[in-house]
Amino acid sequence: MRIHFTVTDLARTRLAPAPSPLAVTTLSACRLRHGPGDAPGLDVEAARAPAAPDRAGGPVTAARPGAFPPLGGLAATAPSHPVPRLLRPHTALPTLDEELERLLATPRAELRADLGYVASRRPLPRWARALADGRPAALRRLADAVRAYHKVAVAPHWRELHAAIGAELARRARQLQEGGIELVLDTLHPAMRWRPPYLELSSPNEDVYHLGGRGLVLAPGAFTAYLPCDPGDDRPTLHYAAVPHPPLDTLTGPHHHLAALLGHSRAAVLEAVAEGCSTSQLARRVGLSPASASEHATVLRSAGLVETHRRGRAAHHTLTPLGAELLLHSASGRLAEPVGRTPARDRS
């Protein structure tokens, strides 16, 4: 499959500022249901405990082999391509609850257009008509299904995934500064090739997707990659697998492996800096006083892991390439590998 870029598209291509909890949750569900084997680390048994949908699509307790109860309506609405836009938001919010509140407030016209496009490409369950009509009860059932699935399959590992994706964003931002958007596209993923004016993706679909001057949002995520092909999408977003095979069973807590190297507070500071922040924001994120947060940032800066720039009277902290790589490898569990062991091939 080829994505066609014009000069305008290249100028408008940008990085997503942060990972979307809802998009990561939705795409993990797609991987769990259709990917090669089970998604490592996901609580497969909890996510696949048998259940049957009620008449409106909500989960109940009656057994039905092969169902995905915590997914409920999510399994029927977004099991494969195309995934409705309401389940893969363009703009991330800090928490899943905030994104689900936004989902509940989706205007009826957007719902009808979104689900109408999906229905033109693949079957949707009959109760999806209630979603398209914007019925609050149907939207609440879908939101509850997403929340239940997220709780058992993604939430236990969200902090580590968030840190790994943040480190990937920091690395790509550095690439963008040093080599421009073409360097980013040329190294995005082993299954993608930049052959101007096309970005080629390994896919059974041999279509050419024209961005048509809209540009492309590059959103790193986990578990699987996804590219929408809806010509009516005003902000095409490529969700690519920056953490394609996260060994989640090795992630035993926030910044677990880094803490052994740096100490808990300093590891938390390095993790919080991944998205970029001021000293006051850093202090709030990690629960330290501004003076302590500044002191930890200074030590990490001296070690070459963090860099600081002045923005008016405020100091803004970001990761260096070394800091991003350290955080990414820590979130993948690689710091726990025994000395002398050959590291696993970097799939990101």
XYZ file of N, CA and C in Angstrom, residues 108-216:
327
model
N -24.242 14.199 16.537
C -24.934 13.168 15.770
C -24.484 13.152 14.316
N -24.273 14.336 13.715
C -23.860 14.386 12.310
C -22.519 13.679 12.110
N -21.588 13.843 13.062
C -20.285 13.173 12.965
C -20.450 11.666 13.117
N -21.295 11.247 14.037
C -21.521 9.817 14.235
C -22.100 9.171 12.982
N -23.075 9.828 12.367
C -23.713 9.266 11.177
C -22.718 9.166 10.028
N -21.916 10.202 9.826
C -20.935 10.176 8.744
C -19.862 9.121 9.003
N -19.388 9.047 10.234
C -18.337 8.100 10.614
C -18.810 6.660 10.436
N -19.917 6.305 11.062
C -20.406 4.934 10.993
C -20.976 4.605 9.619
N -21.462 5.624 8.909
C -21.932 5.389 7.544
C -20.803 4.958 6.634
N -19.632 5.596 6.797
C -18.470 5.192 5.990
C -18.040 3.771 6.343
N -17.984 3.457 7.639
C -17.583 2.110 8.058
C -18.556 1.074 7.492
N -19.858 1.363 7.560
C -20.871 0.417 7.076
C -20.780 0.203 5.569
N -20.230 1.186 4.842
C -20.078 1.022 3.395
C -18.921 0.096 3.049
N -18.048 -0.186 4.040
C -16.871 -1.028 3.798
C -16.959 -2.397 4.452
N -17.744 -2.530 5.506
C -17.880 -3.821 6.184
C -19.159 -3.810 7.009
N -19.687 -4.979 7.367
C -20.939 -5.029 8.131
C -20.763 -4.485 9.547
N -21.788 -3.852 10.042
C -21.853 -3.424 11.432
C -23.064 -4.101 12.083
N -23.027 -4.312 13.390
C -24.183 -4.921 14.051
C -25.396 -4.001 13.945
N -26.584 -4.594 14.035
C -27.810 -3.815 13.881
C -27.931 -2.719 14.928
N -27.431 -3.006 16.143
C -27.567 -2.001 17.192
C -26.672 -0.793 16.962
N -25.730 -0.867 15.980
C -24.904 0.305 15.681
C -25.739 1.456 15.138
N -26.956 1.135 14.657
C -27.845 2.206 14.186
C -28.172 3.163 15.322
N -28.277 2.615 16.546
C -28.549 3.481 17.696
C -27.379 4.420 17.961
N -26.146 3.931 17.706
C -24.985 4.808 17.820
C -25.044 5.917 16.782
N -25.336 5.537 15.549
C -25.401 6.518 14.470
C -26.470 7.566 14.729
N -27.508 7.183 15.451
C -28.568 8.132 15.787
C -28.206 9.002 16.990
N -27.036 8.713 17.581
C -26.594 9.508 18.717
C -27.364 9.260 19.996
N -27.943 8.065 20.139
C -28.721 7.778 21.350
C -27.789 7.658 22.553
N -28.023 8.431 23.593
C -27.118 8.439 24.750
C -26.888 7.063 25.357
N -27.932 6.228 25.431
C -27.776 4.902 26.051
C -26.794 4.048 25.255
N -26.863 4.119 23.925
C -25.952 3.335 23.087
C -24.516 3.823 23.245
N -24.331 5.131 23.306
C -22.990 5.677 23.500
C -22.439 5.285 24.863
N -23.294 5.308 25.885
C -22.819 4.924 27.225
C -22.420 3.457 27.261
N -23.200 2.585 26.582
C -22.832 1.168 26.556
C -21.480 0.960 25.896
N -21.230 1.683 24.811
C -19.943 1.567 24.136
C -18.822 2.077 25.035
N -19.022 3.226 25.671
C -18.007 3.767 26.572
C -17.720 2.812 27.722
N -18.765 2.198 28.273
C -18.577 1.242 29.373
C -17.792 0.020 28.906
N -18.054 -0.426 27.674
C -17.332 -1.584 27.146
C -15.849 -1.255 26.969
N -15.549 -0.055 26.453
C -14.155 0.361 26.289
C -13.475 0.417 27.649
N -14.145 1.013 28.619
C -13.548 1.168 29.952
C -13.280 -0.199 30.596
N -14.206 -1.134 30.439
C -14.032 -2.464 31.037
C -12.872 -3.210 30.381
N -12.778 -3.119 29.062
C -11.675 -3.789 28.373
C -10.335 -3.165 28.749
N -10.285 -1.839 28.767
C -9.054 -1.126 29.124
C -8.575 -1.539 30.517
N -9.521 -1.701 31.443
C -9.160 -2.024 32.821
C -8.430 -3.345 32.929
N -8.877 -4.367 32.171
C -8.267 -5.683 32.311
C -7.087 -5.903 31.368
N -7.061 -5.214 30.225
C -6.060 -5.543 29.206
C -4.950 -4.513 29.056
N -5.231 -3.247 29.325
C -4.257 -2.194 29.025
C -3.819 -1.430 30.268
N -4.754 -1.089 31.143
C -4.452 -0.239 32.303
C -3.285 -0.742 33.159
N -3.151 -2.061 33.394
C -2.032 -2.499 34.229
C -0.660 -2.139 33.666
N -0.592 -1.849 32.354
C 0.689 -1.567 31.711
C 0.736 -0.175 31.082
N -0.299 0.639 31.348
C -0.397 1.904 30.634
C 0.776 2.836 30.932
N 1.214 2.893 32.182
C 2.280 3.842 32.508
C 3.561 3.511 31.749
N 3.893 2.217 31.674
C 5.094 1.827 30.959
C 4.949 2.076 29.462
N 3.780 1.748 28.912
C 3.547 2.015 27.485
C 3.616 3.509 27.199
N 3.014 4.296 28.071
C 3.021 5.749 27.899
C 4.453 6.274 27.899
N 5.290 5.743 28.800
C 6.680 6.179 28.857
C 7.437 5.803 27.588
N 7.197 4.579 27.096
C 7.872 4.137 25.876
C 7.447 4.970 24.672
N 6.162 5.266 24.576
C 5.679 6.081 23.456
C 6.195 7.506 23.581
N 6.259 8.023 24.813
C 6.825 9.353 25.016
C 8.277 9.429 24.585
N 9.043 8.379 24.893
C 10.440 8.340 24.468
C 10.545 8.290 22.944
N 9.648 7.549 22.296
C 9.632 7.492 20.836
C 9.325 8.863 20.241
N 8.378 9.589 20.813
C 8.067 10.928 20.327
C 9.256 11.863 20.474
N 9.969 11.752 21.602
C 11.147 12.590 21.802
C 12.219 12.282 20.762
N 12.393 10.992 20.461
C 13.388 10.600 19.456
C 13.010 11.118 18.073
N 11.728 11.027 17.721
C 11.291 11.506 16.407
C 11.366 13.023 16.311
N 11.094 13.715 17.411
C 11.212 15.184 17.399
C 12.655 15.594 17.137
N 13.592 14.856 17.719
C 15.007 15.137 17.466
C 15.357 14.881 16.008
N 14.860 13.787 15.457
C 15.083 13.502 14.034
C 14.535 14.610 13.152
N 13.367 15.096 13.513
C 12.731 16.159 12.738
C 13.593 17.404 12.725
N 14.219 17.719 13.838
C 15.099 18.874 13.923
C 16.367 18.668 13.105
N 16.905 17.450 13.132
C 18.210 17.215 12.522
C 18.138 16.886 11.034
N 17.077 16.169 10.608
C 17.035 15.726 9.215
C 15.749 16.002 8.484
N 14.776 16.615 9.166
C 13.518 16.932 8.503
C 12.561 15.750 8.451
N 11.395 16.002 7.896
C 10.331 15.000 7.890
C 10.692 13.770 7.062
N 11.515 13.938 6.036
C 11.863 12.780 5.213
C 12.724 11.785 5.981
N 13.582 12.266 6.887
C 14.350 11.347 7.726
C 13.416 10.559 8.634
N 12.399 11.223 9.187
C 11.426 10.536 10.035
C 10.698 9.459 9.230
N 10.213 9.813 8.046
C 9.472 8.851 7.227
C 10.355 7.688 6.787
N 11.631 7.952 6.557
C 12.540 6.926 6.057
C 12.918 5.909 7.127
N 12.702 6.250 8.396
C 13.102 5.350 9.490
C 11.929 5.007 10.395
N 10.718 5.205 9.905
C 9.546 5.092 10.768
C 9.324 3.681 11.291
N 9.491 2.682 10.417
C 9.178 1.308 10.815
C 9.810 0.362 9.796
N 10.303 -0.809 10.229
C 10.919 -1.737 9.280
C 9.999 -2.162 8.140
N 8.683 -2.138 8.360
C 7.739 -2.562 7.316
C 7.294 -1.401 6.430
N 7.929 -0.231 6.602
C 7.572 0.940 5.799
C 8.810 1.473 5.103
N 8.631 1.920 3.856
C 9.744 2.474 3.085
C 9.335 3.824 2.503
N 10.237 4.800 2.620
C 10.006 6.111 2.034
C 10.645 6.131 0.640
N 9.807 6.148 -0.365
C 10.247 6.216 -1.754
C 9.512 7.379 -2.406
N 10.071 8.576 -2.255
C 9.366 9.795 -2.683
C 8.744 9.639 -4.065
N 7.478 10.053 -4.210
C 6.624 10.738 -3.223
C 5.711 9.792 -2.439
N 6.130 8.518 -2.258
C 5.267 7.547 -1.583
C 5.914 7.032 -0.298
N 5.072 6.803 0.707
C 5.452 5.996 1.850
C 4.799 4.646 1.647
N 5.602 3.597 1.492
C 5.087 2.270 1.190
C 4.968 1.461 2.475
N 3.813 0.829 2.648
C 3.527 0.015 3.818
C 3.328 -1.426 3.392
N 3.871 -2.341 4.170
C 3.637 -3.755 3.921
C 2.190 -4.065 4.262
N 1.400 -4.417 3.242
C -0.026 -4.628 3.444
C -0.583 -5.436 2.290
N -1.602 -6.271 2.550
C -2.249 -6.988 1.445
C -3.040 -6.043 0.540
N -3.290 -4.833 1.027
C -4.018 -3.831 0.250
C -3.029 -3.095 -0.649
N -3.232 -3.117 -1.957
C -2.285 -2.497 -2.885
C -2.763 -1.136 -3.385
N -3.692 -0.535 -2.693
C -4.223 0.755 -3.102
C -3.198 1.867 -2.903
N -3.450 3.003 -3.570
C -2.705 4.233 -3.344
C -3.633 5.186 -2.607
N -3.167 5.687 -1.461
C -3.964 6.592 -0.641
C -3.410 8.002 -0.823
N -4.204 8.893 -1.379
C -3.776 10.268 -1.626
C -4.158 11.154 -0.444
N -3.162 11.789 0.142
C -3.426 12.698 1.253
C -4.113 13.978 0.770
N -3.841 14.366 -0.442
C -4.557 15.487 -1.045
C -4.361 16.811 -0.343
N -3.157 17.068 0.171
C -2.887 18.346 0.810
C -3.271 18.420 2.273
N -3.815 17.329 2.839
C -4.221 17.341 4.254
C -3.063 17.075 5.194
N -1.961 16.548 4.676
C -0.865 16.163 5.543
C -1.174 14.868 6.277
N -0.265 14.474 7.169
C -0.420 13.214 7.898
C 0.053 13.412 9.331
